[in-house]
Coordinates of C-alpha atoms and ligand atoms in Angstrom, one line a residue:
M19 CA 11.4 -8.4 -7.0
A20 CA 13.0 -11.1 -9.1
S21 CA 10.9 -11.9 -12.1
T22 CA 10.6 -15.7 -11.6
W23 CA 6.9 -16.0 -11.7
A24 CA 6.4 -19.7 -12.8
F25 CA 4.0 -22.3 -12.0
E26 CA 3.9 -26.2 -11.9
A27 CA 1.3 -28.8 -11.5
Q28 CA 2.9 -30.9 -8.7
G29 CA 3.8 -34.5 -9.1
P30 CA 3.5 -36.6 -12.4
G31 CA -0.1 -37.3 -13.5
S32 CA -1.5 -34.3 -11.3
I33 CA -4.0 -33.5 -13.7
P34 CA -6.3 -36.6 -14.4
G35 CA -6.7 -37.5 -18.0
G36 CA -4.4 -34.9 -19.0
G37 CA -1.0 -35.6 -17.0
A38 CA 1.0 -32.9 -18.5
T39 CA 3.2 -30.9 -16.2
I40 CA 2.4 -27.1 -16.6
S41 CA 5.5 -25.0 -16.2
S42 CA 6.2 -21.5 -17.6
K43 CA 8.5 -18.8 -16.8
T44 CA 8.1 -15.2 -17.5
T45 CA 11.2 -13.1 -18.5
E46 CA 9.6 -9.9 -18.9
P47 CA 7.8 -8.2 -16.1
E48 CA 4.8 -7.5 -18.3
V49 CA 3.1 -10.4 -19.6
K50 CA 0.4 -10.1 -22.4
V51 CA -2.8 -11.6 -21.4
S52 CA -3.6 -13.9 -24.2
T53 CA -6.0 -15.8 -22.5
E54 CA -9.9 -14.3 -22.2
L55 CA -11.5 -14.0 -19.2
D56 CA -15.3 -14.2 -19.0
V57 CA -15.9 -13.3 -15.6
A58 CA -14.0 -12.4 -12.3
I59 CA -15.6 -12.7 -8.8
V60 CA -14.1 -10.9 -6.0
L61 CA -15.2 -12.0 -2.7
A62 CA -15.1 -9.1 -0.2
A63 CA -18.4 -9.4 2.1
G64 CA -16.6 -10.7 5.3
E65 CA -16.2 -8.9 8.3
G66 CA -12.9 -9.5 8.9
T67 CA -13.3 -10.2 12.4
R68 CA -9.7 -11.1 13.1
M69 CA -8.7 -7.6 12.4
K70 CA -10.7 -6.2 15.6
S71 CA -11.4 -3.2 13.6
Q72 CA -14.1 -0.8 12.9
T73 CA -12.8 -0.2 9.4
P74 CA -14.0 -3.0 7.1
K75 CA -10.9 -5.4 6.3
V76 CA -10.7 -4.6 2.8
L77 CA -10.5 -1.1 3.3
H78 CA -7.3 -0.8 5.4
P79 CA -4.4 1.0 3.5
I80 CA -1.4 -0.5 2.4
A81 CA 1.0 1.9 0.4
G82 CA -1.8 4.5 0.1
K83 CA -4.3 2.2 -1.4
T84 CA -7.1 0.3 0.0
I85 CA -6.6 -3.7 0.1
I86 CA -9.5 -4.2 -2.2
E87 CA -8.1 -1.4 -4.6
H88 CA -4.9 -3.3 -4.7
V89 CA -6.9 -6.5 -5.9
L90 CA -9.2 -5.1 -8.1
D91 CA -6.5 -3.0 -9.8
Q92 CA -4.8 -6.3 -10.9
V93 CA -7.9 -8.0 -12.0
L94 CA -8.8 -5.0 -14.1
V95 CA -5.4 -5.3 -16.0
L96 CA -6.9 -8.9 -17.0
N97 CA -9.8 -7.3 -18.6
P98 CA -12.6 -9.6 -17.7
K99 CA -15.8 -9.2 -19.5
Q100 CA -17.7 -9.3 -16.4
L101 CA -16.4 -8.2 -12.8
Q102 CA -18.6 -9.1 -9.8
V103 CA -17.6 -8.2 -6.4
V104 CA -19.5 -9.7 -3.3
V105 CA -20.1 -7.0 -0.6
G106 CA -21.9 -7.6 2.6
H107 CA -20.3 -6.3 6.0
A108 CA -20.0 -2.5 5.9
R109 CA -21.7 -2.4 2.2
E110 CA -22.3 1.0 2.7
L111 CA -18.6 1.8 2.9
V112 CA -17.1 -1.1 0.5
E113 CA -19.6 -0.6 -2.4
P114 CA -18.8 3.1 -3.1
E115 CA -15.0 2.2 -2.9
V116 CA -15.5 -0.7 -5.4
K117 CA -17.4 1.5 -7.7
K118 CA -14.7 4.1 -7.4
I119 CA -12.1 1.7 -8.5
A120 CA -14.1 -0.3 -11.0
P121 CA -17.1 1.6 -12.3
K122 CA -18.1 -1.0 -14.6
S123 CA -18.2 -4.0 -11.9
T124 CA -21.4 -5.2 -10.4
T125 CA -21.9 -5.7 -6.7
V126 CA -23.6 -8.7 -5.0
F127 CA -24.9 -8.3 -1.6
Q128 CA -24.4 -11.2 0.6
S129 CA -26.5 -10.0 3.4
E130 CA -25.8 -13.1 5.7
R131 CA -22.0 -14.4 5.7
N132 CA -22.6 -17.9 5.2
G133 CA -19.3 -18.9 3.8
T134 CA -17.3 -18.7 0.6
G135 CA -19.4 -20.9 -1.3
H136 CA -22.5 -19.1 -0.5
A137 CA -21.0 -15.8 -1.8
V138 CA -20.2 -17.6 -4.9
Q139 CA -23.8 -18.9 -4.9
L140 CA -25.2 -15.6 -5.0
A141 CA -22.7 -14.4 -7.5
L142 CA -23.6 -17.2 -9.8
A143 CA -27.4 -16.4 -9.3
D144 CA -26.8 -13.0 -10.7
L145 CA -24.8 -14.4 -13.8
T146 CA -25.8 -15.6 -17.4
A147 CA -22.6 -15.8 -18.9
T148 CA -20.6 -19.2 -19.5
G149 CA -17.0 -20.0 -20.1
T150 CA -14.3 -19.4 -17.4
V151 CA -14.7 -17.5 -14.1
L152 CA -11.5 -16.2 -11.8
I153 CA -12.6 -16.3 -8.3
L154 CA -10.3 -14.5 -5.5
A155 CA -10.8 -12.9 -2.1
G156 CA -10.6 -9.5 -1.8
D157 CA -7.9 -9.7 1.1
T158 CA -5.0 -11.0 -1.2
P159 CA -3.5 -7.5 -2.0
L160 CA 0.0 -8.7 -3.2
L161 CA -1.3 -10.7 -6.1
R162 CA 0.1 -9.4 -9.4
H163 CA -1.5 -9.5 -12.7
E164 CA 1.1 -11.2 -14.4
T165 CA 0.6 -14.3 -12.0
L166 CA -2.9 -14.3 -12.6
A167 CA -2.4 -14.2 -16.2
E168 CA 0.0 -17.1 -16.2
F169 CA -2.4 -18.8 -14.1
I170 CA -5.2 -18.3 -16.5
S171 CA -3.1 -19.6 -19.7
A172 CA -1.9 -22.7 -17.5
H173 CA -5.6 -23.4 -16.7
A174 CA -6.6 -22.8 -20.3
K175 CA -4.1 -25.1 -21.7
S176 CA -5.1 -28.0 -19.1
K177 CA -8.7 -27.9 -20.1
N178 CA -9.6 -28.7 -16.5
L179 CA -12.9 -27.8 -14.9
V180 CA -11.0 -26.1 -11.8
S181 CA -7.5 -25.0 -11.2
V182 CA -6.5 -23.8 -7.5
L183 CA -3.6 -21.5 -7.3
T184 CA -1.3 -22.9 -4.2
A185 CA 1.5 -21.9 -2.5
E186 CA 4.0 -23.4 0.0
L187 CA 4.1 -21.2 3.0
P188 CA 6.8 -21.3 5.9
D189 CA 4.0 -21.0 8.3
P190 CA 0.8 -22.3 6.6
T191 CA -1.4 -21.9 9.7
G192 CA -4.7 -20.7 9.4
Y193 CA -5.1 -21.6 5.6
G194 CA -6.9 -24.3 3.7
R195 CA -4.5 -27.0 2.8
I196 CA -4.0 -29.0 -0.2
V197 CA -4.4 -32.6 0.0
R198 CA -2.9 -34.6 -2.9
D199 CA -3.1 -38.2 -3.7
E200 CA 0.2 -40.5 -4.3
S201 CA 0.0 -39.5 -7.7
G202 CA 0.0 -35.7 -6.8
A203 CA -3.6 -35.1 -8.0
I204 CA -5.3 -32.9 -5.8
V205 CA -8.0 -34.6 -3.9
A206 CA -9.3 -31.9 -1.7
I207 CA -8.9 -28.6 0.4
V208 CA -9.4 -29.1 4.1
E209 CA -9.5 -25.7 6.4
E210 CA -7.4 -25.4 9.3
R211 CA -10.2 -25.8 11.6
D212 CA -11.6 -29.1 10.1
A213 CA -7.9 -30.4 9.6
S214 CA -6.4 -33.6 11.5
D215 CA -2.8 -33.1 12.9
E216 CA -1.4 -35.0 9.7
I217 CA -3.2 -32.5 7.4
K218 CA -2.3 -29.5 9.5
N219 CA 1.5 -30.6 8.6
I220 CA 1.0 -29.8 5.1
D221 CA 2.6 -26.7 4.2
E222 CA 0.9 -26.3 0.8
I223 CA -2.0 -24.3 1.0
N224 CA -5.0 -22.7 -1.0
T225 CA -4.3 -19.3 -2.0
G226 CA -8.4 -18.6 -2.6
V227 CA -7.5 -17.9 -6.3
Y228 CA -9.4 -20.2 -8.5
L229 CA -10.3 -20.8 -12.2
F230 CA -13.5 -22.6 -13.0
D231 CA -15.9 -23.7 -15.8
I232 CA -18.8 -21.7 -15.0
A233 CA -21.3 -24.5 -15.8
A234 CA -19.4 -27.3 -13.8
L235 CA -19.2 -24.6 -10.6
R236 CA -22.8 -23.8 -10.9
D237 CA -23.7 -27.6 -10.5
S238 CA -21.3 -28.1 -7.9
V239 CA -21.9 -25.2 -5.6
A240 CA -25.7 -26.2 -5.4
K241 CA -24.4 -29.2 -3.7
L242 CA -22.6 -27.6 -0.8
K243 CA -23.3 -28.4 2.6
T244 CA -22.4 -26.9 5.9
D245 CA -21.2 -30.0 7.6
N246 CA -17.7 -28.4 9.0
A247 CA -16.4 -26.8 12.0
Q248 CA -17.6 -23.2 10.9
G249 CA -21.1 -24.4 9.6
E250 CA -20.4 -22.4 6.4
L251 CA -20.8 -23.3 2.8
Y252 CA -17.0 -23.6 1.7
L253 CA -16.0 -22.9 -1.7
T254 CA -13.2 -25.0 -1.1
D255 CA -15.3 -28.1 -1.1
V256 CA -16.2 -27.9 -4.7
I257 CA -12.9 -29.2 -5.7
S258 CA -13.6 -32.8 -3.9
D259 CA -17.1 -32.8 -5.3
I260 CA -15.7 -32.0 -9.0
R261 CA -13.1 -34.6 -8.6
S262 CA -15.3 -37.4 -7.3
G263 CA -17.8 -36.7 -10.2
G264 CA -14.9 -37.3 -12.6
G265 CA -14.1 -33.8 -13.3
A266 CA -10.4 -32.9 -14.0
A267 CA -8.9 -30.3 -11.4
A268 CA -5.3 -29.2 -10.8
A269 CA -3.7 -27.7 -8.1
I270 CA -0.9 -24.9 -9.5
L271 CA 1.6 -24.1 -7.2
S272 CA 3.0 -20.5 -7.2
Y273 CA 6.6 -19.9 -6.8
D274 CA 6.4 -16.6 -4.9
Y275 CA 4.5 -17.3 -2.2
T276 CA 4.8 -13.7 -0.9
E277 CA 2.1 -12.8 -3.6
T278 CA -0.6 -15.0 -2.1
L279 CA -0.4 -14.1 1.4
G280 CA -4.0 -13.2 2.8
I281 CA -4.7 -10.5 5.4
N282 CA -7.1 -11.6 8.4
D283 CA -5.1 -10.0 11.0
R284 CA -3.1 -7.0 11.9
S285 CA 0.1 -9.0 12.0
Q286 CA -0.6 -10.2 8.5
L287 CA -1.6 -6.8 7.5
A288 CA 2.0 -5.3 8.6
E289 CA 3.6 -8.4 6.8
C290 CA 2.1 -7.5 3.7
I291 CA 2.6 -3.6 4.1
A292 CA 6.2 -4.7 4.4
I293 CA 6.3 -6.7 1.2
M294 CA 4.7 -4.0 -0.6
R295 CA 7.3 -1.5 0.6
D296 CA 10.0 -3.5 -0.6
R297 CA 8.4 -4.1 -4.0
I298 CA 7.8 -0.3 -4.5
N299 CA 11.5 0.6 -3.4
D300 CA 12.7 -2.1 -5.6
L301 CA 10.9 -0.8 -8.6
H302 CA 12.2 2.9 -7.9
M303 CA 15.7 1.6 -7.4
K304 CA 15.6 -0.2 -10.6
A305 CA 14.5 2.9 -12.2
G306 CA 17.4 4.9 -10.9
V307 CA 16.6 6.1 -7.4
T308 CA 19.2 5.7 -4.8
I309 CA 17.3 4.5 -1.7
V310 CA 20.0 4.2 1.1
D311 CA 18.1 2.3 3.5
P312 CA 15.1 0.4 1.9
T313 CA 13.8 -1.2 5.1
T314 CA 13.0 2.4 6.7
T315 CA 12.1 4.2 3.2
W316 CA 8.3 4.2 3.2
I317 CA 6.9 5.2 -0.3
D318 CA 3.2 5.2 -1.4
S319 CA 2.2 3.4 -4.8
A320 CA 1.1 6.7 -6.2
V321 CA 4.6 8.5 -5.7
K322 CA 6.4 9.5 -8.7
I323 CA 10.1 9.9 -8.5
E324 CA 12.8 10.7 -11.5
K325 CA 16.2 9.1 -11.7
D326 CA 19.0 10.0 -9.5
V327 CA 17.2 11.3 -6.6
T328 CA 18.9 10.3 -3.4
I329 CA 16.6 9.2 -0.3
Y330 CA 18.1 8.9 3.0
P331 CA 16.7 6.8 5.5
N332 CA 13.8 7.0 7.9
T333 CA 11.8 8.8 5.2
V334 CA 8.0 8.6 4.6
I335 CA 6.4 9.8 1.2
W336 CA 2.7 9.5 1.3
G337 CA 0.1 10.0 -1.4
D338 CA 0.5 11.6 -4.7
C339 CA 4.0 13.0 -4.3
E340 CA 6.6 13.9 -7.4
I341 CA 10.1 14.1 -6.9
G342 CA 12.3 15.8 -10.0
T343 CA 15.6 14.4 -11.1
N344 CA 18.5 15.2 -8.7
S345 CA 16.7 15.9 -5.7
V346 CA 18.1 15.0 -2.1
I347 CA 15.6 13.7 0.6
G348 CA 17.4 13.8 3.7
P349 CA 16.9 11.6 6.7
F350 CA 13.5 11.7 8.8
A351 CA 11.9 13.6 5.9
Y352 CA 8.0 13.3 5.7
L353 CA 6.6 14.2 2.3
R354 CA 2.6 14.2 2.5
P355 CA 0.1 14.3 -0.3
G356 CA 0.6 17.2 -2.9
T357 CA 4.1 17.6 -2.7
K358 CA 5.5 18.4 -5.9
L359 CA 9.6 18.9 -6.0
A360 CA 11.2 20.3 -9.2
A361 CA 14.7 19.0 -10.2
N362 CA 17.7 19.6 -7.9
T363 CA 15.7 20.3 -4.9
K364 CA 16.6 19.3 -1.4
V365 CA 14.4 18.6 1.6
G366 CA 16.5 18.0 4.6
A367 CA 16.5 16.1 7.9
F368 CA 13.3 16.6 10.0
V369 CA 11.4 18.5 7.3
E370 CA 7.8 18.1 6.8
V371 CA 6.1 19.1 3.4
K372 CA 2.3 18.9 2.6
N373 CA 0.4 20.3 -0.6
S374 CA 3.3 22.4 -1.8
T375 CA 5.4 22.9 -4.7
I376 CA 9.0 23.7 -4.5
G377 CA 10.9 24.9 -7.5
E378 CA 14.1 24.2 -9.3
G379 CA 17.2 24.1 -7.2
S380 CA 15.2 25.4 -4.0
K381 CA 16.4 24.0 -0.6
V382 CA 14.7 23.5 2.7
P383 CA 17.6 21.7 4.6
H384 CA 16.7 21.4 8.2
L385 CA 13.8 20.9 10.6
S386 CA 11.1 22.9 9.0
Y387 CA 7.4 22.6 8.0
V388 CA 6.1 23.7 4.6
G389 CA 2.5 23.5 4.4
D390 CA 0.2 24.8 1.5
A391 CA 3.1 27.0 -0.2
T392 CA 4.8 27.5 -3.7
I393 CA 8.3 28.2 -3.5
G394 CA 10.0 29.4 -6.7
S395 CA 13.3 28.3 -7.9
G396 CA 16.9 29.0 -6.3
S397 CA 15.3 29.8 -2.8
N398 CA 16.7 28.8 0.4
I399 CA 14.4 28.2 3.6
G400 CA 16.4 28.6 6.6
A401 CA 16.4 26.2 9.4
A402 CA 13.4 25.8 11.3
T403 CA 11.2 28.0 9.3
I404 CA 7.5 27.2 9.7
F405 CA 4.9 27.8 7.1
V406 CA 2.0 28.7 9.4
N407 CA -0.9 27.5 7.1
Y408 CA -3.6 27.2 9.7
D409 CA -5.5 29.7 11.6
G410 CA -7.5 27.1 13.7
V411 CA -10.2 27.3 11.1
E412 CA -8.9 27.3 7.7
K413 CA -5.8 26.7 5.7
H414 CA -4.0 29.5 3.9
R415 CA -1.3 29.7 1.1
T416 CA 2.1 31.2 1.2
E417 CA 3.9 32.2 -1.8
I418 CA 7.8 32.5 -2.1
G419 CA 9.6 33.8 -5.2
D420 CA 12.4 32.8 -7.0
E421 CA 16.2 33.3 -5.1
V422 CA 14.6 34.3 -1.9
R423 CA 16.4 33.7 1.6
I424 CA 14.2 33.2 4.4
G425 CA 16.1 33.5 7.6
S426 CA 16.3 30.9 10.1
D427 CA 13.1 30.6 12.4
T428 CA 11.1 32.5 10.4
M429 CA 7.2 32.0 10.8
L430 CA 5.4 33.0 7.4
V431 CA 1.8 33.6 8.7
A432 CA -0.4 32.7 5.6
P433 CA -1.7 34.3 3.5
V434 CA 1.5 35.9 2.6
R435 CA 3.9 36.4 -0.3
V436 CA 7.5 37.1 -0.2
G437 CA 8.7 38.4 -3.5
D438 CA 11.5 37.4 -5.9
G439 CA 14.9 38.0 -4.3
A440 CA 13.6 39.1 -1.2
Y441 CA 14.9 38.3 2.5
T442 CA 13.5 37.7 5.7
A443 CA 15.4 38.2 9.2
A444 CA 16.1 35.4 11.0
G445 CA 13.6 34.9 13.7
S446 CA 11.0 37.1 12.0
V447 CA 7.2 36.3 12.2
I448 CA 6.2 37.6 8.8
T449 CA 2.3 38.4 8.7
E450 CA 2.5 41.1 5.8
D451 CA 4.0 40.3 2.1
V452 CA 7.6 41.1 1.5
P453 CA 8.3 42.9 -1.9
A454 CA 10.7 41.7 -4.1
G455 CA 14.2 42.6 -3.3
S456 CA 13.4 43.8 0.3
I457 CA 14.3 42.2 3.6
G458 CA 11.4 41.8 6.1
V459 CA 12.4 42.2 9.7
A460 CA 9.6 41.2 12.3
R461 CA 11.2 40.9 15.5
A462 CA 11.7 43.0 18.7
K463 CA 15.4 45.0 18.4
Q464 CA 17.7 43.6 20.8
R465 CA 19.1 45.6 23.8
N466 CA 22.1 44.5 26.0
I467 CA 21.9 45.3 29.5
L468 CA 25.6 45.5 30.6
G469 CA 27.1 44.3 33.9
W470 CA 23.8 42.4 34.3
V471 CA 25.4 39.2 35.4
L472 CA 28.1 40.7 37.6
R473 CA 25.3 42.5 39.6
K474 CA 22.5 39.8 39.6
R475 CA 24.7 36.6 39.4
S476 CA 27.6 37.7 41.5
G477 CA 30.0 34.8 42.5
S478 CA 28.6 32.4 39.8
K479 CA 30.7 30.6 37.2
S480 CA 29.3 32.7 34.7
A481 CA 30.1 35.9 36.7
I482 CA 33.6 34.8 37.3
A483 CA 34.2 34.1 33.4
A484 CA 32.9 37.3 32.7
A485 CA 35.0 39.3 34.9
K486 CA 37.9 37.3 33.5
A487 CA 36.9 38.8 30.1
G488 CA 37.1 42.4 31.4
A489 CA 33.4 42.6 32.3
T490 CA 32.8 45.2 35.1
T491 CA 29.3 45.7 37.3
E492 CA 29.1 49.1 35.3
S493 CA 25.9 49.4 33.5
E494 CA 27.4 52.5 31.6
Ligands
UD1_513 C1 -10.2 -18.8 2.9 C2 -10.2 -20.5 2.3 C3 -9.0 -21.1 2.6 C4 -7.6 -20.1 2.0 C5 -7.6 -18.8 2.3 C6 -6.8 -17.9 1.3 C7 -12.5 -20.9 2.3 C8 -13.6 -22.0 3.0 N1 -11.3 -21.0 2.8 O1 -10.1 -19.0 4.1 O2 -8.7 -22.4 2.0 O3 -6.6 -20.7 2.5 O4 -9.0 -18.3 2.0 O5 -6.5 -16.8 1.8 O6 -12.8 -20.5 1.2 N2 -16.1 -14.0 2.1 C9 -17.3 -13.6 1.7 N3 -18.6 -14.1 2.2 C10 -18.5 -15.0 3.2 C11 -17.1 -15.6 3.7 C12 -16.1 -14.9 3.0 O7 -17.2 -12.6 0.6 O8 -19.4 -15.5 3.6 C13 -14.9 -13.3 1.8 C14 -14.2 -12.6 2.6 O9 -14.3 -11.2 2.7 C15 -12.7 -12.8 2.2 C16 -12.7 -14.0 1.4 O10 -14.0 -14.5 1.1 O11 -12.3 -11.8 1.2 C17 -12.1 -15.2 2.1 O12 -13.2 -15.4 3.4 P1 -12.0 -15.6 4.9 O13 -12.9 -15.5 5.9 O14 -10.8 -14.6 4.9 O15 -11.5 -17.1 4.6 P2 -10.0 -17.5 5.1 O16 -10.4 -18.2 6.4 O17 -9.0 -16.8 4.9
CA514 CA1 -8.7 -14.7 4.2

């Protein structure tokens, strides 16, 4: 996540009347938002047809948050005086999610999806504010507030009626293309489906992020027409309208195209999930966490990890997990929501932990399931131990004290407690509490039937080996 967020207005004189080149670079990851934002409108009414999903597109998760949550979280940092979210398809699911993330936002209902221009018409009908509006799509979850803030201050300096955030993509297929004139000024945005082959060759695309003067936008959206391949009102047509009316417009190029990727199908979803994974891993590594293989380590955005934790490959850490300093997470570990690991703990290979607290210095080194448990400090949970937390109807908790030694292959049938300093014998099925300092043995006593192999498997390789070792057919 190199901090090279910067923009430039492409080409000389790209801002009619102004002609200034906008160029700025942030050195610090946190940018102070000096520019006031009057209104932000997030468009999230679309069905997301290309996802082929029963779940509305903006509710698909990325690193433990919905797509719309990623977008709104970033917009909220900009502190707009008003925030409107246009909802439509599966409104009954999207609206509560929006209200949960941004309780002060207003939602605008778009009952028929007649395009991004139509969505904005409805939002403006609900709005009396003047000044500047930021419009963005609810399906671009990688945009960062730092980038939006730079875009806002570049726009404010330029005094244009509209600025469009653009990006150059390795594969621009599907996006609206930015058409510039010889001087480099933006002339129009042409959608893929309306584009000639020549325009399809343009790799600069519309990210769907815009800043408008509200009054100019209001005038212009009223004039939108549906004369395009999709028969929709395109917000993108506002650009050419404002330009032809003599208004100043700028296309501002974002250097990091990965931030501006939109999600329309499952492939793009996977691409964004991978980029988010890298970003999250980078942040943890910068904060002092060793991640042996960042490409196979999947950490949700809510996870908290202290420094000097080591995470081995093929690890998944979901939800609100917390990992204390110097802990080691083995390969193929799976930490699920509610996992709290104190300092110096170990969760080893093929271990799953859910909704459990593991105390300082305790270890679960191999092949175990720890669910709904509280484990004290200095305890060791032997290989292949299972915390049997579910009776088929309800979940129950297990409590393990300090300095406990759970023998390998123990079943701890919850609800059950193992006191401080207690042991369990390997292979035990523990259904009753084990008092402090005791050993719980809960398995059948072993008996050996002497000579059995020589009698029942006579002539076999095992019988020959046994005879060589001095065994006889005698059963004593
Ligand atoms: C849009 C842009 C395209 C840009 C791309 C960036 C238009 C016409 N095209 O295309 O230039 O490159 O975004 O990602 O704007 N929405 C509504 N109501 C509607 C239609 C859409 O709220 O009636 C919302 C969608 O939920 C979505 C956003 O607007 O969040 C963009 O719509 P989408 O259909 O994804 O547009 P793209 O084809 O991606
Ligand atoms: Ca889109």
